[in-house]
Tab-separated table of C-alpha atoms in Angstrom:
chain	number	residue	atom	x	y	z
A	87	UNK	CA	-2.166	-149.298	46.691
A	88	UNK	CA	1.606	-149.404	46.475
A	89	UNK	CA	3.693	-147.318	48.803
A	90	UNK	CA	6.418	-144.844	47.885
A	91	UNK	CA	9.171	-147.427	48.357
A	92	UNK	CA	8.023	-149.363	45.278
A	93	UNK	CA	8.897	-146.507	42.923
A	94	UNK	CA	12.609	-147.162	43.398
A	95	UNK	CA	12.455	-150.886	44.221
A	96	UNK	CA	13.448	-153.511	41.699
A	97	UNK	CA	12.355	-157.123	41.579
A	98	UNK	CA	14.900	-159.332	43.329
A	99	UNK	CA	14.131	-162.189	40.932
A	100	UNK	CA	14.344	-160.558	37.481
A	101	UNK	CA	15.578	-157.022	38.199
A	102	UNK	CA	12.498	-155.369	36.691
A	103	UNK	CA	10.696	-152.424	38.180
A	104	UNK	CA	8.289	-151.432	39.626
A	105	UNK	CA	8.197	-153.976	42.430
A	106	UNK	CA	6.435	-154.465	45.744
A	107	UNK	CA	7.507	-156.412	48.814
A	108	UNK	CA	5.519	-159.632	49.241
A	109	UNK	CA	5.706	-162.846	51.237
A	110	UNK	CA	4.696	-166.181	49.715
A	111	UNK	CA	4.391	-169.381	51.759
A	112	UNK	CA	4.273	-173.103	51.067
A	113	UNK	CA	3.381	-175.947	53.379
A	114	UNK	CA	3.971	-179.695	53.256
A	115	UNK	CA	2.210	-181.957	55.753
A	116	UNK	CA	2.935	-185.676	56.167
A	117	UNK	CA	1.019	-187.443	58.951
A	118	UNK	CA	2.023	-185.465	62.052
A	119	UNK	CA	5.019	-183.636	60.566
A	120	UNK	CA	4.788	-180.264	58.886
A	121	UNK	CA	7.178	-178.085	56.897
A	122	UNK	CA	6.244	-174.437	56.462
A	123	UNK	CA	8.556	-172.127	54.529
A	124	UNK	CA	8.288	-168.718	52.899
A	125	UNK	CA	10.029	-166.326	50.574
A	126	UNK	CA	9.827	-162.605	51.335
A	127	UNK	CA	11.373	-160.127	48.931
A	128	UNK	CA	10.548	-157.528	46.288
A	129	UNK	CA	8.608	-158.954	43.348
A	130	UNK	CA	7.443	-157.398	40.105
A	131	UNK	CA	3.949	-158.120	38.836
A	132	UNK	CA	4.751	-161.269	36.856
A	133	UNK	CA	7.273	-162.777	39.280
A	134	UNK	CA	4.774	-162.350	42.137
A	135	UNK	CA	2.113	-164.116	40.106
A	136	UNK	CA	4.536	-166.931	39.258
A	137	UNK	CA	5.605	-167.414	42.905
A	138	UNK	CA	1.973	-167.315	44.028
A	139	UNK	CA	1.056	-170.075	41.584
A	140	UNK	CA	4.142	-172.209	42.311
A	141	UNK	CA	3.837	-172.095	46.091
A	142	UNK	CA	0.041	-172.443	46.140
A	143	UNK	CA	0.201	-175.464	43.824
A	144	UNK	CA	2.819	-177.108	46.037
A	145	UNK	CA	0.685	-176.435	49.121
A	146	UNK	CA	-2.462	-177.768	47.453
A	147	UNK	CA	-0.649	-180.941	46.359
A	148	UNK	CA	1.263	-181.759	49.529
A	149	UNK	CA	-0.468	-179.898	52.342
A	150	UNK	CA	-3.457	-182.186	52.938
A	151	UNK	CA	-1.673	-185.350	54.054
A	152	UNK	CA	-1.734	-184.974	57.822
A	153	UNK	CA	-3.246	-183.539	60.941
A	154	UNK	CA	-2.338	-179.925	60.127
A	155	UNK	CA	-4.015	-180.081	56.698
A	156	UNK	CA	-6.760	-177.734	57.903
A	157	UNK	CA	-4.306	-174.831	57.432
A	158	UNK	CA	-4.001	-175.317	53.644
A	159	UNK	CA	-6.835	-172.902	52.722
A	160	UNK	CA	-5.339	-170.219	54.971
A	161	UNK	CA	-1.899	-170.520	53.357
A	162	UNK	CA	-3.409	-170.348	49.861
A	163	UNK	CA	-5.517	-167.309	50.813
A	164	UNK	CA	-2.474	-165.537	52.287
A	165	UNK	CA	-0.578	-166.162	49.038
A	166	UNK	CA	-3.522	-164.854	47.041
A	167	UNK	CA	-3.742	-161.652	49.082
A	168	UNK	CA	-0.009	-161.031	48.632
A	169	UNK	CA	-0.317	-161.588	44.884
A	170	UNK	CA	-3.162	-159.048	44.793
A	171	UNK	CA	-0.775	-156.325	46.040
A	172	UNK	CA	1.245	-156.580	42.846
A	173	UNK	CA	-1.657	-156.733	40.364
A	174	UNK	CA	-1.960	-152.956	40.060
A	175	UNK	CA	1.722	-152.526	39.161
A	176	UNK	CA	2.800	-151.814	35.585
A	177	UNK	CA	4.467	-154.534	33.580
A	178	UNK	CA	8.118	-154.826	34.654
A	179	UNK	CA	10.856	-153.185	32.631
A	180	UNK	CA	14.614	-152.787	32.964
A	181	UNK	CA	16.875	-150.030	31.607
A	182	UNK	CA	18.110	-150.690	28.076
A	183	UNK	CA	21.927	-150.608	28.213
A	184	UNK	CA	22.246	-149.997	24.470
A	185	UNK	CA	19.754	-147.103	24.373
A	186	UNK	CA	21.909	-144.320	25.664
A	187	UNK	CA	24.570	-143.307	28.075
A	188	UNK	CA	22.256	-141.710	30.591
A	189	UNK	CA	24.799	-138.898	30.964
A	190	UNK	CA	23.713	-135.306	31.076
A	191	UNK	CA	24.202	-133.320	27.890
A	192	UNK	CA	24.956	-129.604	28.022
A	193	UNK	CA	22.889	-127.514	25.625
A	194	UNK	CA	22.877	-123.734	25.210
A	195	UNK	CA	19.434	-122.220	25.588
A	196	UNK	CA	18.792	-118.435	25.152
A	197	UNK	CA	22.291	-117.458	26.021
A	198	UNK	CA	22.470	-119.622	29.177
A	199	UNK	CA	23.691	-123.090	29.815
A	200	UNK	CA	21.100	-125.769	30.656
A	201	UNK	CA	21.716	-129.376	31.558
A	202	UNK	CA	19.410	-131.817	29.822
A	203	UNK	CA	19.391	-135.429	30.880
A	204	UNK	CA	19.187	-137.949	28.092
A	205	UNK	CA	16.318	-140.335	28.838
A	206	UNK	CA	17.078	-144.026	29.030
A	207	UNK	CA	14.665	-146.282	27.236
A	208	UNK	CA	13.343	-149.352	28.967
A	209	UNK	CA	12.858	-152.907	27.712
A	210	UNK	CA	10.653	-155.710	29.112
A	211	UNK	CA	12.234	-157.654	31.967
A	212	UNK	CA	12.905	-161.400	31.758
A	213	UNK	CA	10.480	-162.492	34.449
A	214	UNK	CA	9.476	-165.873	35.795
A	215	UNK	CA	6.860	-167.676	33.727
A	216	UNK	CA	3.549	-167.606	35.633
A	217	UNK	CA	2.282	-170.666	33.770
A	218	UNK	CA	-1.336	-171.754	33.773
A	219	UNK	CA	-3.776	-170.510	36.416
A	220	UNK	CA	-4.206	-172.720	39.484
A	221	UNK	CA	-7.669	-173.908	38.512
A	222	UNK	CA	-6.264	-175.298	35.228
A	223	UNK	CA	-3.521	-177.386	36.866
A	224	UNK	CA	-4.518	-180.989	37.566
A	225	UNK	CA	-2.059	-181.336	40.439
A	226	UNK	CA	-3.941	-178.815	42.580
A	227	UNK	CA	-6.924	-181.165	42.747
A	228	UNK	CA	-5.072	-184.336	43.776
A	229	UNK	CA	-5.145	-183.693	47.529
A	230	UNK	CA	-8.844	-182.844	47.821
A	231	UNK	CA	-9.866	-185.679	45.471
A	232	UNK	CA	-7.909	-188.314	47.394
A	233	UNK	CA	-9.274	-187.006	50.701
A	234	UNK	CA	-12.832	-187.068	49.334
A	235	UNK	CA	-12.362	-190.658	48.130
A	236	UNK	CA	-11.036	-191.666	51.568
A	237	UNK	CA	-13.984	-190.035	53.337
A	238	UNK	CA	-16.474	-191.750	51.029
A	239	UNK	CA	-14.670	-195.082	51.523
A	240	UNK	CA	-14.822	-194.671	55.307
A	241	UNK	CA	-18.519	-193.834	55.187
A	242	UNK	CA	-19.266	-196.830	52.952
A	243	UNK	CA	-17.163	-199.089	55.147
A	244	UNK	CA	-18.970	-197.844	58.246
A	245	UNK	CA	-22.402	-198.622	56.851
A	246	UNK	CA	-21.440	-202.012	55.423
A	247	UNK	CA	-20.213	-203.205	58.802
A	248	UNK	CA	-23.623	-202.691	60.415
């Protein structure tokens, strides 16, 4: 599902390739104020997963606390769909500088001269750490739990005042 541009693109975070262009958002809501920001650049598979988890966790922790909190599921779903674009990429690698010169070597073959390019080996890239999945992070549940407790408290208070 990647386009032809990803074959030559490198991750702008770790320098690994292949990479795909993605946009990850985070949102903080406090009462009536809202802060929405995003990061759009080329990400490799692991850096995209790490950004998805970081920004979605931040949104799930701090996005529920105001009037615009209804948009939190949409932001998390947009992040998830952008992370899905990078899941079919290979694991990121970078050229190994100590492997070879990458210069062409001239070799004689059947009386003619042929240029043979020395292949460069590749090593794993130093990517961002994706960490634990979102469903295993306690902080992602704080917003919904506190909101649920407030709703239950309001319902109980409403029926005790009758």
